[in-house]
CSV table of C-alpha atoms in Angstrom, one decimal:
chain,number,residue,atom,x,y,z
A,1,MET,CA,-2.0,1.8,-33.1
A,2,THR,CA,-4.6,2.9,-30.6
A,3,LEU,CA,-4.0,2.8,-26.9
A,4,LYS,CA,-5.7,-0.1,-25.2
A,5,VAL,CA,-7.0,0.1,-21.7
A,6,PHE,CA,-7.6,-3.2,-20.0
A,7,GLY,CA,-9.9,-2.7,-17.0
A,8,ASP,CA,-13.1,-3.5,-15.1
A,9,ARG,CA,-15.3,-0.5,-14.4
A,10,MET,CA,-16.2,-2.2,-11.0
A,11,SER,CA,-12.6,-1.5,-10.0
A,12,GLN,CA,-11.8,2.0,-8.8
A,13,PRO,CA,-8.3,2.3,-10.3
A,14,SER,CA,-9.7,1.1,-13.7
A,15,ARG,CA,-12.3,3.8,-13.5
A,16,ALA,CA,-9.6,6.4,-12.7
A,17,VAL,CA,-7.7,5.5,-15.9
A,18,ILE,CA,-10.7,5.3,-18.2
A,19,LEU,CA,-12.0,8.6,-16.8
A,20,PHE,CA,-8.7,10.3,-17.3
A,21,CYS,CA,-8.5,9.2,-20.9
A,22,LYS,CA,-12.0,10.4,-21.6
A,23,VAL,CA,-11.6,13.8,-19.9
A,24,ASN,CA,-8.4,14.4,-21.8
A,25,ASN,CA,-9.6,13.3,-25.2
A,26,ILE,CA,-7.1,10.5,-25.4
A,27,GLU,CA,-8.3,8.0,-28.0
A,28,PHE,CA,-8.4,4.5,-26.6
A,29,GLU,CA,-10.0,1.1,-26.9
A,30,GLU,CA,-11.5,-0.2,-23.7
A,31,VAL,CA,-11.0,-3.9,-23.2
A,32,THR,CA,-13.2,-5.2,-20.4
A,33,ILE,CA,-11.5,-7.8,-18.1
A,34,ASP,CA,-14.3,-9.1,-16.0
A,35,VAL,CA,-12.9,-9.7,-12.5
A,36,VAL,CA,-15.9,-11.5,-11.2
A,37,LYS,CA,-15.5,-14.0,-14.1
A,38,ARG,CA,-11.8,-14.2,-13.1
A,39,GLN,CA,-10.7,-13.1,-16.6
A,40,HIS,CA,-7.7,-11.2,-14.9
A,41,LEU,CA,-6.3,-14.6,-13.9
A,42,SER,CA,-6.3,-16.0,-17.5
A,43,GLN,CA,-3.0,-16.8,-19.3
A,44,GLN,CA,-4.0,-14.5,-22.1
A,45,PHE,CA,-4.2,-11.5,-19.7
A,46,ALA,CA,-0.9,-12.5,-18.0
A,47,GLU,CA,0.7,-11.6,-21.4
A,48,ILE,CA,-0.5,-8.1,-20.8
A,49,ASN,CA,0.1,-7.9,-17.0
A,50,PRO,CA,2.1,-10.7,-15.4
A,51,MET,CA,0.8,-9.5,-12.0
A,52,ARG,CA,-2.8,-10.3,-13.3
A,53,GLN,CA,-4.4,-7.1,-12.0
A,54,VAL,CA,-6.4,-4.4,-13.6
A,55,PRO,CA,-6.0,-1.8,-14.9
A,56,ALA,CA,-3.2,-2.3,-17.5
A,57,ILE,CA,-2.4,-0.5,-20.8
A,58,VAL,CA,-0.8,-1.3,-24.1
A,59,ASP,CA,0.5,1.6,-26.1
A,60,GLY,CA,2.1,0.3,-29.3
A,61,ARG,CA,4.6,-2.2,-28.0
A,62,PHE,CA,4.7,-0.6,-24.5
A,63,LYS,CA,2.9,-2.4,-21.7
A,64,LEU,CA,2.3,-0.9,-18.3
A,65,PHE,CA,0.3,-1.6,-15.1
A,66,GLU,CA,-0.4,0.1,-11.7
A,67,SER,CA,-2.9,2.9,-12.1
A,68,HIS,CA,-0.7,5.7,-10.7
A,69,ALA,CA,2.1,4.8,-13.0
A,70,ILE,CA,-0.4,4.7,-15.9
A,71,LEU,CA,-1.9,8.1,-15.1
A,72,ILE,CA,1.6,9.7,-14.9
A,73,TYR,CA,2.6,8.0,-18.2
A,74,LEU,CA,-0.5,9.2,-20.0
A,75,SER,CA,0.1,12.7,-18.7
A,76,CYS,CA,3.6,12.7,-20.1
A,77,ALA,CA,3.2,10.7,-23.3
A,78,PHE,CA,0.1,12.4,-24.7
A,79,PRO,CA,0.8,16.1,-25.6
A,80,GLY,CA,-2.9,17.2,-25.3
A,81,VAL,CA,-3.0,16.7,-21.5
A,82,ALA,CA,-3.1,20.1,-19.7
A,83,ASP,CA,-0.2,20.8,-17.3
A,84,HIS,CA,-2.4,20.9,-14.1
A,85,TRP,CA,-3.0,17.2,-14.2
A,86,TYR,CA,0.7,16.4,-13.6
A,87,PRO,CA,2.7,19.7,-13.5
A,88,ALA,CA,6.1,19.9,-15.1
A,89,ASP,CA,7.4,21.8,-12.0
A,90,VAL,CA,9.6,19.5,-9.9
A,91,SER,CA,8.2,20.6,-6.6
A,92,LYS,CA,4.5,20.5,-7.6
A,93,ARG,CA,5.1,17.1,-9.2
A,94,ALA,CA,6.8,15.9,-6.0
A,95,LYS,CA,3.7,16.8,-3.9
A,96,ILE,CA,1.5,14.9,-6.3
A,97,HIS,CA,3.7,11.8,-5.9
A,98,SER,CA,3.5,12.3,-2.1
A,99,VAL,CA,-0.3,12.3,-2.2
A,100,LEU,CA,-0.4,9.2,-4.5
A,101,ASP,CA,2.1,7.3,-2.3
A,102,TRP,CA,0.2,8.1,0.8
A,103,HIS,CA,-3.0,6.9,-0.9
A,104,HIS,CA,-1.5,3.5,-1.4
A,105,LEU,CA,-1.1,2.7,2.2
A,106,ASN,CA,-4.0,4.6,3.6
A,107,LEU,CA,-7.2,5.4,1.8
A,108,ARG,CA,-6.8,2.6,-0.7
A,109,TYR,CA,-5.2,-0.1,1.6
A,110,GLY,CA,-7.7,-2.5,0.3
A,111,ALA,CA,-8.7,-4.0,3.6
A,112,PHE,CA,-11.0,-1.2,4.7
A,113,LEU,CA,-12.9,-1.0,1.5
A,114,HIS,CA,-13.5,-4.8,1.4
A,115,THR,CA,-14.4,-5.1,5.0
A,116,THR,CA,-16.5,-1.9,5.2
A,117,LEU,CA,-18.3,-2.7,2.0
A,118,GLY,CA,-18.3,-6.5,2.7
A,119,PRO,CA,-21.6,-6.6,4.5
A,120,THR,CA,-23.2,-4.5,1.9
A,121,LEU,CA,-22.1,-6.9,-0.8
A,122,GLY,CA,-23.3,-9.9,1.3
A,123,ARG,CA,-19.9,-11.0,2.4
A,124,PRO,CA,-19.5,-12.2,6.0
A,125,LEU,CA,-18.6,-9.6,8.5
A,126,ASN,CA,-15.4,-9.9,10.5
A,127,PRO,CA,-16.0,-7.4,13.4
A,128,GLY,CA,-12.2,-6.9,14.2
A,129,ALA,CA,-11.3,-6.3,10.5
A,130,ALA,CA,-14.4,-4.0,10.0
A,131,ALA,CA,-13.5,-1.9,13.1
A,132,ASN,CA,-10.0,-1.6,11.9
A,133,ALA,CA,-11.2,-0.7,8.4
A,134,LYS,CA,-13.5,2.0,9.8
A,135,LYS,CA,-10.6,3.4,11.8
A,136,ILE,CA,-8.4,3.6,8.7
A,137,LEU,CA,-11.2,5.1,6.6
A,138,GLU,CA,-12.0,7.8,9.2
A,139,SER,CA,-8.3,8.6,9.8
A,140,SER,CA,-7.7,8.9,6.0
A,141,LEU,CA,-10.7,11.2,5.5
A,142,ALA,CA,-9.5,13.4,8.5
A,143,LYS,CA,-6.0,13.6,6.9
A,144,ILE,CA,-7.5,14.5,3.5
A,145,GLU,CA,-9.5,17.3,5.2
A,146,SER,CA,-6.7,18.7,7.4
A,147,VAL,CA,-3.6,18.1,5.3
A,148,TRP,CA,-4.3,17.6,1.6
A,149,LEU,CA,-7.2,20.1,1.4
A,150,LYS,CA,-5.4,22.8,3.3
A,151,GLY,CA,-5.1,25.9,1.2
A,152,SER,CA,-7.4,28.1,-0.8
A,153,GLY,CA,-8.3,26.0,-3.8
A,154,LYS,CA,-11.0,23.3,-3.8
A,155,PHE,CA,-8.7,20.6,-5.0
A,156,LEU,CA,-5.9,18.5,-3.3
A,157,LEU,CA,-2.8,20.4,-2.3
A,158,GLY,CA,-4.9,23.6,-2.3
A,159,SER,CA,-4.9,23.7,-6.1
A,160,TYR,CA,-7.5,25.5,-8.3
A,161,GLN,CA,-7.5,22.8,-10.9
A,162,PRO,CA,-7.5,19.0,-10.4
A,163,SER,CA,-4.4,16.8,-10.8
A,164,ILE,CA,-4.1,13.0,-11.3
A,165,ALA,CA,-4.2,12.7,-7.4
A,166,ASP,CA,-7.7,14.1,-7.4
A,167,VAL,CA,-8.9,11.6,-10.0
A,168,SER,CA,-7.3,8.7,-8.2
A,169,LEU,CA,-8.5,9.5,-4.7
A,170,VAL,CA,-12.1,10.5,-5.7
A,171,CYS,CA,-12.5,7.3,-7.7
A,172,GLU,CA,-11.6,5.5,-4.5
A,173,ILE,CA,-14.0,7.4,-2.3
A,174,MET,CA,-16.8,6.8,-4.8
A,175,GLU,CA,-16.8,3.1,-3.6
A,176,LEU,CA,-18.8,4.4,-0.7
A,177,GLU,CA,-21.7,5.1,-3.1
A,178,VAL,CA,-22.8,1.4,-2.7
A,179,LEU,CA,-23.4,1.9,1.0
A,180,ASP,CA,-26.8,2.8,2.4
A,181,GLU,CA,-27.4,6.6,1.9
A,182,LYS,CA,-27.6,7.1,5.7
A,183,ASP,CA,-24.3,5.3,6.3
A,184,ARG,CA,-22.6,7.2,3.6
A,185,PHE,CA,-23.8,10.5,5.0
A,186,ARG,CA,-22.7,9.4,8.5
A,187,ILE,CA,-19.2,8.6,7.3
A,188,LEU,CA,-18.6,11.6,5.0
A,189,SER,CA,-20.6,14.5,6.7
A,190,PRO,CA,-18.0,15.3,9.4
A,191,TYR,CA,-15.6,16.3,6.6
A,192,LYS,CA,-16.9,19.4,5.0
A,193,LYS,CA,-14.0,20.2,2.8
A,194,VAL,CA,-13.9,16.6,1.6
A,195,GLY,CA,-17.6,17.0,0.5
A,196,VAL,CA,-16.8,20.2,-1.4
A,197,TRP,CA,-13.7,18.5,-3.0
A,198,ILE,CA,-15.6,15.4,-4.2
A,199,GLU,CA,-18.3,17.6,-5.8
A,200,ALA,CA,-15.7,19.9,-7.4
A,201,THR,CA,-13.8,17.0,-8.8
A,202,LYS,CA,-16.9,15.3,-10.2
A,203,ALA,CA,-18.0,18.6,-11.8
A,204,SER,CA,-14.6,19.2,-13.4
A,205,MET,CA,-14.9,15.8,-15.2
A,206,GLN,CA,-18.5,15.7,-16.3
A,207,PRO,CA,-20.2,14.3,-18.3
A,208,TYR,CA,-17.5,11.6,-18.3
A,209,PHE,CA,-17.5,11.1,-14.5
A,210,ASP,CA,-21.1,9.9,-14.4
A,211,ASP,CA,-20.7,7.9,-17.5
A,212,VAL,CA,-17.7,5.9,-16.1
A,213,HIS,CA,-19.4,5.6,-12.7
A,214,GLY,CA,-22.7,4.4,-14.2
A,215,ILE,CA,-21.9,0.8,-13.3
A,216,LEU,CA,-21.4,1.8,-9.6
A,217,TYR,CA,-24.7,3.8,-9.6
A,218,GLY,CA,-26.4,0.7,-10.9
A,219,SER,CA,-24.9,-1.4,-8.2
A,220,LYS,CA,-26.1,1.1,-5.6
A,221,GLU,CA,-29.7,0.4,-6.7
A,222,LYS,CA,-29.1,-3.3,-6.6
A,223,TYR,CA,-27.6,-3.3,-3.1
A,224,GLN,CA,-30.4,-1.0,-1.9
A,225,LYS,CA,-33.0,-3.5,-3.1
A,226,GLN,CA,-31.0,-6.3,-1.3
A,227,ARG,CA,-31.0,-4.3,1.9
A,228,GLU,CA,-34.7,-3.7,1.6
A,229,ILE,CA,-35.4,-7.4,1.1
A,230,ALA,CA,-33.1,-8.2,4.1
A,231,THR,CA,-35.0,-5.7,6.3
A,232,LEU,CA,-38.3,-7.2,5.2
A,233,HIS,CA,-37.1,-10.7,6.1
A,234,SER,CA,-36.0,-9.4,9.4
A,235,LYS,CA,-39.4,-7.8,10.1
A,236,THR,CA,-41.2,-11.0,9.0
A,237,ARG,CA,-39.0,-13.0,11.4
A,238,ARG,CA,-39.8,-10.6,14.2
A,239,LEU,CA,-43.5,-10.9,13.5
A,240,PHE,CA,-43.2,-14.7,13.4
A,241,ASN,CA,-41.3,-14.6,16.8
A,242,TRP,CA,-44.0,-12.3,18.2
A,243,PHE,CA,-46.7,-14.6,17.0
A,244,ASP,CA,-45.0,-17.6,18.5
A,245,TYR,CA,-44.7,-15.7,21.8
A,246,GLU,CA,-48.4,-14.9,21.8
A,247,HIS,CA,-49.2,-18.6,21.1
A,248,TYR,CA,-46.9,-19.7,23.9
A,249,TYR,CA,-48.5,-17.1,26.3
A,250,LYS,CA,-52.0,-18.2,25.6
A,251,HIS,CA,-51.7,-21.9,25.4
A,252,VAL,CA,-48.7,-23.0,27.4
A,253,MET,CA,-48.2,-20.6,30.3
B,1,MET,CA,20.4,26.0,3.1
B,2,THR,CA,21.4,22.4,3.4
B,3,LEU,CA,18.9,19.6,2.7
B,4,LYS,CA,17.6,18.1,5.9
B,5,VAL,CA,16.6,14.4,6.0
B,6,PHE,CA,14.5,13.4,9.0
B,7,GLY,CA,14.6,9.7,9.5
B,8,ASP,CA,15.3,6.7,11.7
B,9,ARG,CA,17.9,4.2,10.4
B,10,MET,CA,15.8,1.4,11.9
B,11,SER,CA,13.1,2.2,9.2
B,12,GLN,CA,13.7,0.8,5.8
B,13,PRO,CA,12.4,3.8,3.8
B,14,SER,CA,14.5,6.2,5.9
B,15,ARG,CA,17.6,4.1,5.1
B,16,ALA,CA,16.7,4.2,1.3
B,17,VAL,CA,16.6,8.0,1.4
B,18,ILE,CA,19.8,8.4,3.4
B,19,LEU,CA,21.6,5.9,1.3
B,20,PHE,CA,20.5,7.5,-1.9
B,21,CYS,CA,21.9,10.9,-0.7
B,22,LYS,CA,25.2,9.4,0.3
B,23,VAL,CA,25.7,7.4,-3.0
B,24,ASN,CA,24.9,10.5,-5.0
B,25,ASN,CA,27.1,13.0,-3.0
B,26,ILE,CA,24.0,15.0,-2.1
B,27,GLU,CA,25.0,17.2,0.8
B,28,PHE,CA,22.5,16.8,3.7
B,29,GLU,CA,22.0,17.0,7.4
B,30,GLU,CA,20.6,13.8,9.0
B,31,VAL,CA,18.1,14.5,11.7
B,32,THR,CA,17.3,11.4,13.7
B,33,ILE,CA,13.7,11.0,14.7
B,34,ASP,CA,13.7,8.1,17.1
B,35,VAL,CA,10.6,6.1,16.4
B,36,VAL,CA,11.0,3.9,19.5
B,37,LYS,CA,11.0,7.1,21.6
B,38,ARG,CA,7.9,8.2,19.7
B,39,GLN,CA,9.6,11.3,18.5
B,40,HIS,CA,7.7,11.0,15.2
B,41,LEU,CA,4.5,11.7,17.1
B,42,SER,CA,5.7,15.0,18.5
B,43,GLN,CA,4.1,18.3,17.7
B,44,GLN,CA,7.5,19.6,16.5
B,45,PHE,CA,7.8,16.8,13.9
B,46,ALA,CA,4.2,17.4,12.8
B,47,GLU,CA,5.4,20.8,11.6
B,48,ILE,CA,7.7,18.9,9.2
B,49,ASN,CA,5.3,16.0,8.3
B,50,PRO,CA,1.7,16.3,9.4
B,51,MET,CA,1.3,12.5,8.8
B,52,ARG,CA,4.0,12.0,11.5
B,53,GLN,CA,5.9,9.4,9.6
B,54,VAL,CA,9.6,9.0,8.7
B,55,PRO,CA,11.3,9.8,6.4
B,56,ALA,CA,10.6,13.4,5.5
B,57,ILE,CA,12.8,16.1,4.0
B,58,VAL,CA,13.1,19.9,4.1
B,59,ASP,CA,14.9,21.5,1.1
B,60,GLY,CA,14.9,25.2,1.7
B,61,ARG,CA,11.2,26.1,2.2
B,62,PHE,CA,10.1,22.9,0.5
B,63,LYS,CA,8.8,20.0,2.7
B,64,LEU,CA,8.2,16.5,1.4
B,65,PHE,CA,7.3,13.1,2.8
B,66,GLU,CA,6.8,9.5,1.4
B,67,SER,CA,10.1,7.9,0.5
B,68,HIS,CA,9.3,7.2,-3.2
B,69,ALA,CA,8.2,10.8,-3.7
B,70,ILE,CA,11.4,11.9,-2.0
B,71,LEU,CA,13.7,9.7,-4.1
B,72,ILE,CA,12.1,11.0,-7.3
B,73,TYR,CA,12.4,14.6,-6.1
B,74,LEU,CA,16.1,14.2,-5.2
B,75,SER,CA,16.8,12.6,-8.6
B,76,CYS,CA,15.2,15.6,-10.4
B,77,ALA,CA,16.2,18.5,-8.1
B,78,PHE,CA,19.9,17.6,-7.7
B,79,PRO,CA,21.7,17.9,-11.0
B,80,GLY,CA,24.6,15.5,-10.0
B,81,VAL,CA,22.3,12.4,-9.9
B,82,ALA,CA,23.1,10.1,-12.9
B,83,ASP,CA,20.2,9.4,-15.3
B,84,HIS,CA,20.0,5.7,-14.5
B,85,TRP,CA,18.6,6.3,-11.1
B,86,TYR,CA,15.4,7.9,-12.6
B,87,PRO,CA,15.7,8.0,-16.3
B,88,ALA,CA,14.4,11.1,-18.2
B,89,ASP,CA,12.9,8.7,-20.8
B,90,VAL,CA,9.1,8.6,-20.3
B,91,SER,CA,8.7,4.8,-20.8
B,92,LYS,CA,11.7,3.9,-18.6
B,93,ARG,CA,10.4,6.3,-15.9
B,94,ALA,CA,6.9,4.7,-16.2
B,95,LYS,CA,8.3,1.3,-15.6
B,96,ILE,CA,10.1,2.5,-12.4
B,97,HIS,CA,6.8,4.0,-11.2
B,98,SER,CA,5.2,0.7,-11.9
B,99,VAL,CA,7.7,-1.2,-9.7
B,100,LEU,CA,7.5,1.4,-6.9
B,101,ASP,CA,3.7,1.3,-6.9
B,102,TRP,CA,3.6,-2.5,-6.9
B,103,HIS,CA,6.1,-2.4,-4.0
B,104,HIS,CA,3.6,-0.4,-1.9
B,105,LEU,CA,0.9,-3.0,-1.9
B,106,ASN,CA,3.1,-6.2,-2.0
B,107,LEU,CA,6.6,-6.4,-0.7
B,108,ARG,CA,6.2,-3.5,1.7
B,109,TYR,CA,2.6,-4.0,2.7
B,110,GLY,CA,3.8,-3.6,6.3
B,111,ALA,CA,1.9,-6.5,7.7
B,112,PHE,CA,4.2,-9.3,6.5
B,113,LEU,CA,7.3,-7.6,7.9
B,114,HIS,CA,5.8,-6.9,11.2
B,115,THR,CA,4.4,-10.4,11.6
B,116,THR,CA,7.3,-12.3,10.1
B,117,LEU,CA,9.7,-10.4,12.1
B,118,GLY,CA,7.4,-10.0,15.1
B,119,PRO,CA,8.5,-13.2,16.8
B,120,THR,CA,12.2,-12.3,16.2
B,121,LEU,CA,11.6,-9.0,18.0
B,122,GLY,CA,9.8,-10.6,20.9
B,123,ARG,CA,6.3,-9.6,19.8
B,124,PRO,CA,3.4,-12.0,20.2
B,125,LEU,CA,2.8,-14.3,17.3
B,126,ASN,CA,-0.6,-14.2,15.6
B,127,PRO,CA,-0.5,-17.5,13.6
B,128,GLY,CA,-3.2,-16.4,11.0
B,129,ALA,CA,-1.4,-13.1,10.4
B,130,ALA,CA,2.0,-14.7,10.2
B,131,ALA,CA,0.8,-17.3,7.7
B,132,ASN,CA,-0.7,-14.5,5.5
B,133,ALA,CA,2.5,-12.5,5.9
B,134,LYS,CA,4.6,-15.5,4.8
B,135,LYS,CA,2.4,-16.0,1.8
B,136,ILE,CA,2.7,-12.3,0.7
B,137,LEU,CA,6.5,-12.4,1.2
B,138,GLU,CA,6.9,-15.6,-0.9
B,139,SER,CA,4.6,-14.4,-3.6
B,140,SER,CA,6.4,-11.0,-3.7
B,141,LEU,CA,9.8,-12.6,-4.0
B,142,ALA,CA,8.5,-15.0,-6.7
B,143,LYS,CA,7.2,-11.9,-8.7
B,144,ILE,CA,10.5,-10.1,-8.3
B,145,GLU,CA,12.3,-13.2,-9.6
B,146,SER,CA,10.0,-13.9,-12.6
B,147,VAL,CA,8.7,-10.4,-13.5
B,148,TRP,CA,11.0,-7.6,-12.4
B,149,LEU,CA,14.3,-9.5,-12.8
B,150,LYS,CA,13.4,-10.8,-16.3
B,151,GLY,CA,16.0,-9.6,-18.8
B,152,SER,CA,19.7,-9.6,-19.1
B,153,GLY,CA,20.9,-7.0,-16.6
B,154,LYS,CA,21.3,-7.8,-12.9
B,155,PHE,CA,19.0,-5.0,-11.7
B,156,LEU,CA,15.2,-4.5,-11.7
B,157,LEU,CA,13.6,-4.2,-15.2
B,158,GLY,CA,16.6,-6.0,-16.6
B,159,SER,CA,18.8,-2.9,-16.3
B,160,TYR,CA,22.6,-2.9,-16.2
B,161,GLN,CA,22.6,-0.1,-13.6
B,162,PRO,CA,20.4,0.4,-10.5
B,163,SER,CA,17.5,2.8,-10.3
B,164,ILE,CA,15.6,4.2,-7.3
B,165,ALA,CA,13.4,1.1,-7.5
B,166,ASP,CA,16.4,-1.1,-6.6
B,167,VAL,CA,17.4,1.1,-3.7
B,168,SER,CA,13.8,1.1,-2.3
B,169,LEU,CA,13.1,-2.7,-2.7
B,170,VAL,CA,16.5,-3.9,-1.5
B,171,CYS,CA,16.3,-1.7,1.6
B,172,GLU,CA,13.0,-3.4,2.3
B,173,ILE,CA,14.4,-6.9,1.9
B,174,MET,CA,17.3,-6.1,4.2
B,175,GLU,CA,14.8,-6.3,7.0
B,176,LEU,CA,15.2,-10.0,6.8
B,177,GLU,CA,18.7,-9.6,8.1
B,178,VAL,CA,17.4,-9.7,11.6
B,179,LEU,CA,16.1,-13.2,11.2
B,180,ASP,CA,18.0,-16.3,12.2
B,181,GLU,CA,20.5,-17.1,9.4
B,182,LYS,CA,18.9,-20.4,8.7
B,183,ASP,CA,15.4,-18.8,8.4
B,184,ARG,CA,16.7,-16.1,6.1
B,185,PHE,CA,18.4,-18.7,3.9
B,186,ARG,CA,15.3,-20.8,3.8
B,187,ILE,CA,13.2,-17.8,2.7
B,188,LEU,CA,15.6,-16.4,0.1
B,189,SER,CA,17.4,-19.4,-1.4
B,190,PRO,CA,14.7,-20.5,-3.8
B,191,TYR,CA,15.0,-17.2,-5.6
B,192,LYS,CA,18.4,-17.3,-7.3
B,193,LYS,CA,18.1,-14.1,-9.3
B,194,VAL,CA,16.9,-12.2,-6.2
B,195,GLY,CA,20.1,-13.3,-4.4
B,196,VAL,CA,22.3,-12.0,-7.3
B,197,TRP,CA,20.3,-8.8,-7.5
B,198,ILE,CA,20.6,-8.1,-3.7
B,199,GLU,CA,24.4,-8.6,-3.9
B,200,ALA,CA,24.7,-6.5,-7.1
B,201,THR,CA,22.7,-3.6,-5.5
B,202,LYS,CA,24.7,-3.7,-2.3
B,203,ALA,CA,28.0,-3.7,-4.3
B,204,SER,CA,26.9,-0.8,-6.4
B,205,MET,CA,26.3,1.4,-3.3
B,206,GLN,CA,29.3,0.5,-1.2
B,207,PRO,CA,30.8,1.6,1.2
B,208,TYR,CA,27.6,3.6,2.0
B,209,PHE,CA,25.3,0.5,1.9
B,210,ASP,CA,27.0,-1.1,4.9
B,211,ASP,CA,27.4,2.2,6.7
B,212,VAL,CA,23.7,2.9,6.5
B,213,HIS,CA,22.7,-0.7,7.4
B,214,GLY,CA,25.2,-0.8,10.3
B,215,ILE,CA,22.3,-0.3,12.8
B,216,LEU,CA,20.5,-3.3,11.3
B,217,TYR,CA,23.6,-5.5,11.4
B,218,GLY,CA,23.9,-4.5,15.1
B,219,SER,CA,20.3,-5.6,15.7
B,220,LYS,CA,21.0,-8.9,14.0
B,221,GLU,CA,23.6,-9.7,16.7
B,222,LYS,CA,21.3,-8.6,19.5
B,223,TYR,CA,18.4,-10.7,18.3
B,224,GLN,CA,20.7,-13.7,17.7
B,225,LYS,CA,21.7,-13.4,21.4
B,226,GLN,CA,18.1,-13.2,22.4
B,227,ARG,CA,17.3,-16.3,20.4
B,228,GLU,CA,20.2,-18.2,22.0
B,229,ILE,CA,19.0,-17.3,25.4
B,230,ALA,CA,15.4,-18.4,24.5
B,231,THR,CA,16.8,-21.7,23.2
B,232,LEU,CA,18.8,-22.2,26.4
B,233,HIS,CA,15.7,-21.5,28.5
B,234,SER,CA,13.7,-23.9,26.4
B,235,LYS,CA,16.4,-26.6,26.9
B,236,THR,CA,16.5,-26.0,30.6
B,237,ARG,CA,12.7,-26.3,30.7
B,238,ARG,CA,12.8,-29.6,28.8
B,239,LEU,CA,15.5,-30.8,31.2
B,240,PHE,CA,13.3,-29.8,34.2
B,241,ASN,CA,10.3,-31.5,32.7
B,242,TRP,CA,12.3,-34.7,32.1
B,243,PHE,CA,13.6,-34.5,35.7
B,244,ASP,CA,10.1,-34.1,37.1
B,245,TYR,CA,9.0,-37.1,35.0
B,246,GLU,CA,11.8,-39.2,36.4
B,247,HIS,CA,10.9,-38.1,39.9
B,248,TYR,CA,7.3,-39.0,39.3
B,249,TYR,CA,8.2,-42.4,37.8
B,250,LYS,CA,10.4,-43.3,40.8
B,251,HIS,CA,8.5,-42.1,43.7
B,252,VAL,CA,4.8,-41.9,42.8
B,253,MET,CA,4.1,-44.7,40.3
C-alpha cells in the first residue's frame, strides 16, 4: 500500500513533508486537504488526524501527524533515505532534535507569520501583535545566523549536507516570499549566512523545491497585484483630496 | 566526566530532565541556574546554551539544550534506560515524537501558563490573553483525554508504562498546582482519564517525583497565603465601604 500524504501546499509543514518525499524518491500519493475550504475540520479527515491539522500521513495501517515526527519517521522507515537527513549517530541526531524543538517555539511560533503576513493577505493589522511578531522573526533569524549556522558548512549545525532541520526551517522562511520584494530584502539582508543557507538548501533539493513551492510563487504574484491596486487606489484618493483642496481654495476661501 | 544538568526547578522542562535522570539512576550533577536572578542571561551560561534558556546539559564535550531533545538523548546515550521510555521501535518512537511536537504548540505554548497563573503570581491580568489561555488549556486537556489517552493503558498512547512524553506533559500540568485548590479542581475534574494518568505517572516516578516537585509544593503554600491576605484585604475594604455608606446615610442624607 502506497504512503499517503495529506496536506495543503499553502501550509509550510505540508510542503516540507511533500518535498522530503520527492527529494528522497519515496513513492507517495498526495491527498490535498484544502484548509481554506476547511476540509481539515471534516469528520472524514478527523479519522486520519483527530487534531484536524495538516500534514498527516498514513503508511499501511500506521497513521501519524506533526511534521517533525513525520520527517523523522520517513527517514527511519524508508531505507533509501541518505544518513545525512537524520544521522544514526546519537549526538548528531540530538542536535537535529534541538534545532527542530527550538523551531517550534521561535521561528514557527505561528503568531509572527500570521501577523507579519496578515497585512499582505488583506487581514487587519494589530500593531502590538505585528511589532511582537517582527521582534520574534528578527530574533529568530539572528539566532539562526549566529548559533545554528556557526561552523564551516553551509547547512544548519555547520553541516556540509542538509538534514531534516534544513528542510523544515527553510520551508518556514519561504513564507516571506509573499511579502513585497523590498520588505523581504529588508528583513533578510542583515543575515548574510541565512541568505547563503536558504540558497544552498533550495539548490540541494531542486527541481523539487521549486515544484512544491510553485503555489507560493503564484500567491506572490497575486499579492503583488493586490498591493499595486491598493497603491493605485491610495494615489487616486490623494489626487481626489488634492482636487477638493484646490476647489476649496478657489471657491470657498 | 559526570553529566551536568543546568536547570531551575521552578521551570517545568528543567524538572522533567532532572526527574528523568533520577528515575533512571543516571548519575548527574545539578547546576542551578536561578531564572529569577536572571542567571540564564549571563555570559557564562551563554557558553553552555547560546539561547540562554534552561534546561541544558553538558555530557563530556557534548552540549545540548531543549528538554525534549535532552530526554531523547539521555534515553539513547545511557544504556540503563528501559526501552519503554523511548522505544527502539520506529512506529512507537514516531508516536512519541508526535505527542512531544503537539505539546510544544498546545499544552506548553507558554502563553496560557503565564496568563492563567499570572494572577496567582501577582502579575497583572490581561483579560483577552487570560481568556485565550483558558481556551488553549481546556482544549489541550480535552485532546489529551480523547486522543492521547485513548486505549487500554493508563499512560499516553494507551501504554502500560510511561514514556518521555508522560514525563514532559505531566511536569507541565503540575504547574497548575500553584492555583487555588478549587480552581485546580474546576479545571481538571472534567477530564477523568487525565486525572488517572497524572496520578499513575506520579506513582511510577516516586519518590523522585515529589522530591523534584518540592519547590512547587512550597510555592503552592506561599501563593495560598498571598491569596488569603488578598481576600482579607478585600473583606476589610468591603467593610470600610459599608461603614462609609452607613456614615453617609446617617449624617449626610
